[in-house]
mmCIF file of C-alpha atoms in Angstrom:
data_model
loop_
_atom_site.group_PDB
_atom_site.id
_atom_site.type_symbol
_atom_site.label_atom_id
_atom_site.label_comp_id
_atom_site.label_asym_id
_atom_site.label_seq_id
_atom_site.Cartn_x
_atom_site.Cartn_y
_atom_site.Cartn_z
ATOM 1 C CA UNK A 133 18.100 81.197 67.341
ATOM 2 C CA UNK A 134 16.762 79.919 63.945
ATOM 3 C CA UNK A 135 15.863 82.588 61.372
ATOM 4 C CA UNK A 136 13.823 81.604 58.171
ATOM 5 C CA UNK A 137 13.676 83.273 54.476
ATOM 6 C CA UNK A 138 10.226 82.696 52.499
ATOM 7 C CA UNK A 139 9.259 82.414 48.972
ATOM 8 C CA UNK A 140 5.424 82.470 48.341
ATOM 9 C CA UNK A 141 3.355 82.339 45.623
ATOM 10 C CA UNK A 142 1.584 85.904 45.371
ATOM 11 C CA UNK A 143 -1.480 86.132 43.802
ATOM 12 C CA UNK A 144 -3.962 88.709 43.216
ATOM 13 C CA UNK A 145 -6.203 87.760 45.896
ATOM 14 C CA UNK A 146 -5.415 88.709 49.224
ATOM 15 C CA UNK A 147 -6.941 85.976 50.737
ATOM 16 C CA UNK A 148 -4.922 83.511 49.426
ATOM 17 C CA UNK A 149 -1.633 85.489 49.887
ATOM 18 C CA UNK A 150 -2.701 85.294 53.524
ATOM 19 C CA UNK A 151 -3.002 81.629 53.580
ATOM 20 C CA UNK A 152 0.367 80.815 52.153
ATOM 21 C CA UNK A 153 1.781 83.094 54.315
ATOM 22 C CA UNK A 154 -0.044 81.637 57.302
ATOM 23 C CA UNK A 155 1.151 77.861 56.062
ATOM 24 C CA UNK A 156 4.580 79.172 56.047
ATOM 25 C CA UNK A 157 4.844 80.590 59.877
ATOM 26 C CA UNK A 158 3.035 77.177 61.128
ATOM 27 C CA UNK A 159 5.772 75.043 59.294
ATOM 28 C CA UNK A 160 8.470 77.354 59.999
ATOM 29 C CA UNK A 161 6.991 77.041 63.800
ATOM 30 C CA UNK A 162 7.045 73.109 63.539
ATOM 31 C CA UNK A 163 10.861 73.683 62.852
ATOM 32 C CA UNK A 164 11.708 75.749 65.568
ATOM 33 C CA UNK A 165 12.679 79.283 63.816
ATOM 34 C CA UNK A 166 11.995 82.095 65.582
ATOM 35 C CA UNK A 167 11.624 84.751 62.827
ATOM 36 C CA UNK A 168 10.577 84.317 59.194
ATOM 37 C CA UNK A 169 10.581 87.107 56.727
ATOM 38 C CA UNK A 170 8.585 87.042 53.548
ATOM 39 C CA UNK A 171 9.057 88.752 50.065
ATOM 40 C CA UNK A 172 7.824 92.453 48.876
ATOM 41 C CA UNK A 173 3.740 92.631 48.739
ATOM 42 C CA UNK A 174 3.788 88.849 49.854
ATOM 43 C CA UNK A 175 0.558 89.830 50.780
ATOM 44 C CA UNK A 176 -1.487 92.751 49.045
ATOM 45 C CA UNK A 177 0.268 92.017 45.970
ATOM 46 C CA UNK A 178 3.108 94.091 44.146
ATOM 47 C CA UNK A 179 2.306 97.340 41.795
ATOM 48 C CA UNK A 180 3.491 96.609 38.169
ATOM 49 C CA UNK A 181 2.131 92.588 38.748
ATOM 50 C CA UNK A 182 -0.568 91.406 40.758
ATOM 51 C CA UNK A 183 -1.635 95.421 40.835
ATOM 52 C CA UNK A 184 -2.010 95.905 37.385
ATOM 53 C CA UNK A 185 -2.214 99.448 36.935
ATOM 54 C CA UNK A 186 -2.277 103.022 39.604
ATOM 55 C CA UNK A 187 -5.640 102.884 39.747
ATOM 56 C CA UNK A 188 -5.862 100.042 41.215
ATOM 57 C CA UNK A 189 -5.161 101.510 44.266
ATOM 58 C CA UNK A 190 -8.547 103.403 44.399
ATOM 59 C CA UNK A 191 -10.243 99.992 44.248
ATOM 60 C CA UNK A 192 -7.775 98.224 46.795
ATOM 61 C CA UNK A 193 -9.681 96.035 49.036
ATOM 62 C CA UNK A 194 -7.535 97.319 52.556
ATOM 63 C CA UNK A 195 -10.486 96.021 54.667
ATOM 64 C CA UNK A 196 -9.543 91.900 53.223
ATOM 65 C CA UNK A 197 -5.818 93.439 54.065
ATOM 66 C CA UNK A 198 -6.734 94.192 57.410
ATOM 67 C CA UNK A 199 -8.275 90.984 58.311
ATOM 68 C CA UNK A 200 -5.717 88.568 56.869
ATOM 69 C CA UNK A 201 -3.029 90.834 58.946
ATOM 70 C CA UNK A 202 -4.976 90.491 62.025
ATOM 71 C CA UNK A 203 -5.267 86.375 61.342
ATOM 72 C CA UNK A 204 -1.064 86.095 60.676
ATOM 73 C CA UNK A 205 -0.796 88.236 63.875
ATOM 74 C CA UNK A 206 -2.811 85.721 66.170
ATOM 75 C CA UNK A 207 -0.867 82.714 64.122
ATOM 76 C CA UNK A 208 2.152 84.308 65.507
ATOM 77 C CA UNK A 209 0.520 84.993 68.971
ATOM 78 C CA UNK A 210 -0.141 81.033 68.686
ATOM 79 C CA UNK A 211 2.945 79.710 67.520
ATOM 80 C CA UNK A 212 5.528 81.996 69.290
ATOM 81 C CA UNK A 213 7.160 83.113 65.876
ATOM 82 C CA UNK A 214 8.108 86.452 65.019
ATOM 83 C CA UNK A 215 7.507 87.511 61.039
ATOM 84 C CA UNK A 216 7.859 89.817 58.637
ATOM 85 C CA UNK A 217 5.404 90.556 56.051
ATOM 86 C CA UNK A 218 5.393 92.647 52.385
ATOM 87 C CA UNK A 219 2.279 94.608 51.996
ATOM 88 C CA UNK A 220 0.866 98.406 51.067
ATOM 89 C CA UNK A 221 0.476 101.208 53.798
ATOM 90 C CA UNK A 222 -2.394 103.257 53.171
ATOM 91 C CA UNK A 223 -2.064 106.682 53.052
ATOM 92 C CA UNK A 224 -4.642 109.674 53.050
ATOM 93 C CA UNK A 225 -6.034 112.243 50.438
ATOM 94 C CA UNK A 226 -5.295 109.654 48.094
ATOM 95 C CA UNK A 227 -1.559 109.063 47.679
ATOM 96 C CA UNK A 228 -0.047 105.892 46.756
ATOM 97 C CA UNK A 229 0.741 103.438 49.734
ATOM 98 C CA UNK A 230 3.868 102.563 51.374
ATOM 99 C CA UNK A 231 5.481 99.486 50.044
ATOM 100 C CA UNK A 232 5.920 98.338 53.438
ATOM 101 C CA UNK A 233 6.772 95.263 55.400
ATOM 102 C CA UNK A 234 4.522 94.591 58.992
ATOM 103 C CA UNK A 235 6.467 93.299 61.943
ATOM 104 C CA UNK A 236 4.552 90.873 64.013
ATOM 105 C CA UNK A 237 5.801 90.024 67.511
ATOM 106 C CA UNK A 238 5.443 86.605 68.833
ATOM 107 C CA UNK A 239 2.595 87.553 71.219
ATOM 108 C CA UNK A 240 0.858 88.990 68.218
ATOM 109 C CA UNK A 241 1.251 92.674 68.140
ATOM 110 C CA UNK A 242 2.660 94.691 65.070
ATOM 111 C CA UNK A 243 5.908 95.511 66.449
ATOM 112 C CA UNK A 244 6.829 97.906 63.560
ATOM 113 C CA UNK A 245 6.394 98.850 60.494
ATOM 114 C CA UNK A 246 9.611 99.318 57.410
ATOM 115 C CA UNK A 247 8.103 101.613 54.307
ATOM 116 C CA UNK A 248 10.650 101.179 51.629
ATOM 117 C CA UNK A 249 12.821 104.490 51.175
ATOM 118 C CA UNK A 250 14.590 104.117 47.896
ATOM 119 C CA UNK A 251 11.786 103.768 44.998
ATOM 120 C CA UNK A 252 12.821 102.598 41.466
ATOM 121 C CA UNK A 253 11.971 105.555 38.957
ATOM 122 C CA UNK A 254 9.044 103.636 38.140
ATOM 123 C CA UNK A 255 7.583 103.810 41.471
ATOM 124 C CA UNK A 256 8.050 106.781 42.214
ATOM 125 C CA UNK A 257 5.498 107.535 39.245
ATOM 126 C CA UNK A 258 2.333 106.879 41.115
ATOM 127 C CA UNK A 259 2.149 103.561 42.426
ATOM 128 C CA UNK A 260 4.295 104.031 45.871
ATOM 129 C CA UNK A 261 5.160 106.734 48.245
ATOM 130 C CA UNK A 262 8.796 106.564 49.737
ATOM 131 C CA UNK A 263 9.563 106.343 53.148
ATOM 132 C CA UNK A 264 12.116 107.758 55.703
ATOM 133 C CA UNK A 265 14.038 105.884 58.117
ATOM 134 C CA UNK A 266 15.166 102.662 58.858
ATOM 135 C CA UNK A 267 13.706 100.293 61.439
ATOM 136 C CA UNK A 268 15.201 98.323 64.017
ATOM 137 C CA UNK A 269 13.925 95.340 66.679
ATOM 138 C CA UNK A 270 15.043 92.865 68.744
ATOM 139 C CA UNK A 271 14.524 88.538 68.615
ATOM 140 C CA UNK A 272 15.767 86.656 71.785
ATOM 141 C CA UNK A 273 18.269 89.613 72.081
ATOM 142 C CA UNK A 274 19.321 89.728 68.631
ATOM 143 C CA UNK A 275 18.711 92.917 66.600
ATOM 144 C CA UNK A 276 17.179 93.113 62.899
ATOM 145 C CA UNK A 277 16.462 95.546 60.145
ATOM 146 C CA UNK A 278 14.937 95.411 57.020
ATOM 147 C CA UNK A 279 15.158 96.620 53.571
ATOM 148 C CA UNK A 280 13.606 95.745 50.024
ATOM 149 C CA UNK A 281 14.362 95.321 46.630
ATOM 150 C CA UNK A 282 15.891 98.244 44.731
ATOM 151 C CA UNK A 283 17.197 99.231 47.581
ATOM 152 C CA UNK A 284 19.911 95.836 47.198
ATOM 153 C CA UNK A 285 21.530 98.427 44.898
ATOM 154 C CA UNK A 286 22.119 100.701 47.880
ATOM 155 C CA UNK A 287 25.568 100.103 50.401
ATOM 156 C CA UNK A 288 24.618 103.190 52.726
ATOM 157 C CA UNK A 289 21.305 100.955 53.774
ATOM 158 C CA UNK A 290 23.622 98.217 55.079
ATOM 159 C CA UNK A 291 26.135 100.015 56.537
ATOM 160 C CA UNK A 292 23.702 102.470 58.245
ATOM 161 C CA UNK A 293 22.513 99.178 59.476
ATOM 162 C CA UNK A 294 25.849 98.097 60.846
ATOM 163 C CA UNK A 295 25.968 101.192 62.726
ATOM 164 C CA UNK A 296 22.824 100.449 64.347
ATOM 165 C CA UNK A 297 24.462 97.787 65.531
ATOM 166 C CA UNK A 298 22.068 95.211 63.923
ATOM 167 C CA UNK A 299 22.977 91.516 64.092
ATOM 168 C CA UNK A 300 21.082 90.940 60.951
ATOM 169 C CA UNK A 301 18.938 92.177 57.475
ATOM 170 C CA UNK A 302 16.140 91.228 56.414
ATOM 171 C CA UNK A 303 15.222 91.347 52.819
ATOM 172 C CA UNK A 304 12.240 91.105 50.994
ATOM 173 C CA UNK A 305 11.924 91.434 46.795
ATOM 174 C CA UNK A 306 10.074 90.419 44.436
ATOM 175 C CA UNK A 307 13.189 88.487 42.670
ATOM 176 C CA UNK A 308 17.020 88.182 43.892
ATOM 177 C CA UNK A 309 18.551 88.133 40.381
ATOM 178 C CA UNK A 310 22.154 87.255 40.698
ATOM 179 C CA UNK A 311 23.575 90.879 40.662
ATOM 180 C CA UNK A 312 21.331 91.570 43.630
ATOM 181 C CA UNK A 313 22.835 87.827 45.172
ATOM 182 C CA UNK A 314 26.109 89.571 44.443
ATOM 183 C CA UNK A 315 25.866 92.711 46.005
ATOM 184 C CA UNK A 316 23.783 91.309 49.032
ATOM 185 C CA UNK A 317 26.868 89.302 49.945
ATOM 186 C CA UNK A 318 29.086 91.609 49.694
ATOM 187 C CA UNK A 319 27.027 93.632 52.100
ATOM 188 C CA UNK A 320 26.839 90.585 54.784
ATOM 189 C CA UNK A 321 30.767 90.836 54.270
ATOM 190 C CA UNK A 322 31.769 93.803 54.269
ATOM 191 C CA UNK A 323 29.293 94.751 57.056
ATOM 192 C CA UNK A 324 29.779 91.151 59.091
ATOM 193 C CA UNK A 325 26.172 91.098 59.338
ATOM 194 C CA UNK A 326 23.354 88.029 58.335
ATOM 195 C CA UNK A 327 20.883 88.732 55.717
ATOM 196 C CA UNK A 328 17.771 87.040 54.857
ATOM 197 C CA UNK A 329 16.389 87.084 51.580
ATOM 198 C CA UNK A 330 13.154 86.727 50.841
ATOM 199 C CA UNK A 331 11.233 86.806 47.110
ATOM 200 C CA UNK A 332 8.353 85.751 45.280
ATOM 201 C CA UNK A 333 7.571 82.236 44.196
ATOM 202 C CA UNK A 334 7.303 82.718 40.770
ATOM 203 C CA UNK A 335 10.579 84.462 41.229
ATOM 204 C CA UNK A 336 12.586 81.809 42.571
ATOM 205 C CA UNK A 337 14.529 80.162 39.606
ATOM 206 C CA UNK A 338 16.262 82.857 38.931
ATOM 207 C CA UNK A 339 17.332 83.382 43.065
ATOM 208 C CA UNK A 340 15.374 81.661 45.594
ATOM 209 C CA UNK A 341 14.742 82.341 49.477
ATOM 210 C CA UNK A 342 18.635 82.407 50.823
ATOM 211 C CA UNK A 343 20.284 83.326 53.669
ATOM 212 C CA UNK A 344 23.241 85.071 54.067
ATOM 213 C CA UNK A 345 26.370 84.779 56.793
ATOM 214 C CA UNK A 346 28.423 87.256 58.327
ATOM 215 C CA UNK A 347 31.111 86.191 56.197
ATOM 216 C CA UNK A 348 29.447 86.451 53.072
ATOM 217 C CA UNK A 349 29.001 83.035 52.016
ATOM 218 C CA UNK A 350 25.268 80.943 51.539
ATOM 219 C CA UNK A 351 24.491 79.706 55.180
ATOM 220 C CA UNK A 352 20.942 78.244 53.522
ATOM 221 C CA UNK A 353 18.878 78.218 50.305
ATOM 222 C CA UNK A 354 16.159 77.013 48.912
ATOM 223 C CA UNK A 355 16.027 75.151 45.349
ATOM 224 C CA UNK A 356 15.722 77.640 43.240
ATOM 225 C CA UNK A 357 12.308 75.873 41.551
ATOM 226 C CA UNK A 358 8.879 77.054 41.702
ATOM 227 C CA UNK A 359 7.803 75.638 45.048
ATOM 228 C CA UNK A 360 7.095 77.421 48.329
ATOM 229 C CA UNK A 361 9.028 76.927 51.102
ATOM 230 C CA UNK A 362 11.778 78.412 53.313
ATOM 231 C CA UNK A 363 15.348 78.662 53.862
ATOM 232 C CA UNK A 364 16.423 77.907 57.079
ATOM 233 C CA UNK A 365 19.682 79.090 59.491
ATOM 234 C CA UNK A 366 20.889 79.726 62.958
ATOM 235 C CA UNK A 367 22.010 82.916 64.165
ATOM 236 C CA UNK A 368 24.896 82.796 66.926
ATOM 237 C CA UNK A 369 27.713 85.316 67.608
ATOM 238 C CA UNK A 370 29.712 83.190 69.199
ATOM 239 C CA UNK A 371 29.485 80.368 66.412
ATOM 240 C CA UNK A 372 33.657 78.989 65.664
ATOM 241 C CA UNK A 373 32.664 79.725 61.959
ATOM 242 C CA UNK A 374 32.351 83.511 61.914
ATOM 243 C CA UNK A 375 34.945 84.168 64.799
ATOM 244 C CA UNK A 376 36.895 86.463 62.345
ATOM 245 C CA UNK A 377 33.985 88.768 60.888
ATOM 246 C CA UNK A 378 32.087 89.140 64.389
ATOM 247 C CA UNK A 379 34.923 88.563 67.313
ATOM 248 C CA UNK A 380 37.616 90.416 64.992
ATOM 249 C CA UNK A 381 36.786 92.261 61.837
ATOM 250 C CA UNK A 382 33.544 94.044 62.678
ATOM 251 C CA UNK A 383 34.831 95.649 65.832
ATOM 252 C CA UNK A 384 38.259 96.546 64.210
ATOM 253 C CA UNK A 385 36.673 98.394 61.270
ATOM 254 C CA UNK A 386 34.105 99.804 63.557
ATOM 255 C CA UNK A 387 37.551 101.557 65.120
ATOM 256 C CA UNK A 388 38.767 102.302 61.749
ATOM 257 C CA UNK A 389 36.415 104.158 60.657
ATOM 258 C CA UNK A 390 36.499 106.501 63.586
ATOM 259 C CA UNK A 391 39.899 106.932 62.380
ATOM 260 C CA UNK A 392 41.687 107.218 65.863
ATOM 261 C CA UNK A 393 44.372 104.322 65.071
ATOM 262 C CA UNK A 394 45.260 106.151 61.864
ATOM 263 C CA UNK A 395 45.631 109.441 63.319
ATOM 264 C CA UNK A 396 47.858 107.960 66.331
ATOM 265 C CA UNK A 397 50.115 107.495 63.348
ATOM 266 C CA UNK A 398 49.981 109.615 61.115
ATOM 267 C CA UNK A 399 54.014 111.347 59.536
ATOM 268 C CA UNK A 400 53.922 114.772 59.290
ATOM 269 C CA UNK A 401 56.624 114.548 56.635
ATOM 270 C CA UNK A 402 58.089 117.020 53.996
ATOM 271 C CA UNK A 403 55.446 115.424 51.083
ATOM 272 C CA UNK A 404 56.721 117.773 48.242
ATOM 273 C CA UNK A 405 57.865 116.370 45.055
ATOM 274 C CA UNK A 406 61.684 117.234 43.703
ATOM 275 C CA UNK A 407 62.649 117.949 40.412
ATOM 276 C CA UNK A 408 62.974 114.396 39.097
ATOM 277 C CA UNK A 409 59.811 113.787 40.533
ATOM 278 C CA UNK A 410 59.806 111.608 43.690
#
């Protein structure tokens, strides 16, 4: 199956947030991919940017949110696609919103929903609430999670992941600077997972939409130029090219970590030091 990593322009209108995003999923359609993710508050707009300041939140306009959600979920209904989506989660009595990504199905219904668990220290001052778990869901029998930003700087999200036995990650930013393009690598290979990334537009000369292979090395990329568009890849386990981190290494360290094949051989030898020291 083909998977597909955005960069859009985000603006502070919702409305035209939704209509890159909805230009996006009908090319990506056109192409064949089956899943597209997009970057963090692709479309209500990220806190520190296109939300200027806390307060905005009083003032958020969640009713244009609602509707441009409910016109990407019939695009996907229309096109067959699956897609992720940044936005804000609404909470009650007044607390900051979820920075969140939607999952839409490809018959159009919101599948699931990822609130970002690991806040900078910035956003944890009033402009987002954290969430709790991870997500996972399933594309034509492959399985997916998510994550965002920040939380690039985090290896327990990936290899929780792993042991959720997801085929792939999908991540959504506002930017991929290159020691976030570092570490997300080395998360695809040391976990022998895919990972899509996903930022903003105005983001993308400094690391545009990528995606990520099992093995750790680019399987796709955009330019990175300020231009919308996608990065585009196929998923397969049994592709030749990453026989050794799916057929060999993944299942071996999955064993290694239980620990049994150490144990099985394991010395109980005299380990005390003599006097001349070894």
């Amino acid at each position: 199956m083909k998977i597909a990593a955005a960069q859009t322009a985000v603006a502070s209108n919702i409305a035209d947030n939704g209509h890159a995003i909805r230009a996006l999923i009908s090319s990506a359609a056109g192409e064949g991919v089956r899943l597209i993710n997009f970057c963090e508050g692709a479309l209500s707009g990220y806190g520190k940017f296109q939300i200027k300041r806390q307060e905005d939140w009083k003032t958020f306009d969640w009713t244009s949110q609602e509707t441009e959600l409910r016109a990407i979920a019939e695009l996907c209904s229309r096109h067959r696609i699956f897609a992720v989506v940044g936005g804000a989660h609404r909470l009650s009595d007044g607390l900051p919103p979820h920075n969140c990504l939607y999952v839409f199905s490809d018959n159009g219904t919101l599948l699931t929903r990822y609130d970002k668990r690991f806040l900078s220290n910035s956003e944890l001052d009033g402009w987002y609430t954290p969430g709790t778990e991870p997500i996972t869901f399933e594309v034509d029998g492959y399985r997916f999670g998510c994550s965002i930003c920040i939380e690039a700087q985090f290896p327990e999200v990936f290899s929780e992941y792993e042991r959720l036995q997801v085929d792939g990650v999908l991540f959504s930013s506002l930017g991929i600077p290159e020691y976030f393009q570092i570490a997300l690598r080395a998360h695809a290979g040391l976990n022998c997972i895919w990972i899509s990334g996903a930022p903003q537009v105005q983001k993308a000369h400094k690391g545009p939409a990528c995606i990520i292979g099992p093995d750790g090395n680019w399987a796709a990329r955009c330019p990175a130029s300020p231009e919308q568009g996608f990065a585009i890849a196929e998923i397969n386990r049994d592709d030749p090219l990453y026989d050794i981190p799916l057929q060999k290494a993944r299942p071996w360290r999955k064993n290694a970590r239980l620990g049994d094949i150490y144990r099985e051989k394991i010395v109980n030898e005299n380990r005390s030091i003599n006097r001349k020291g070894y």
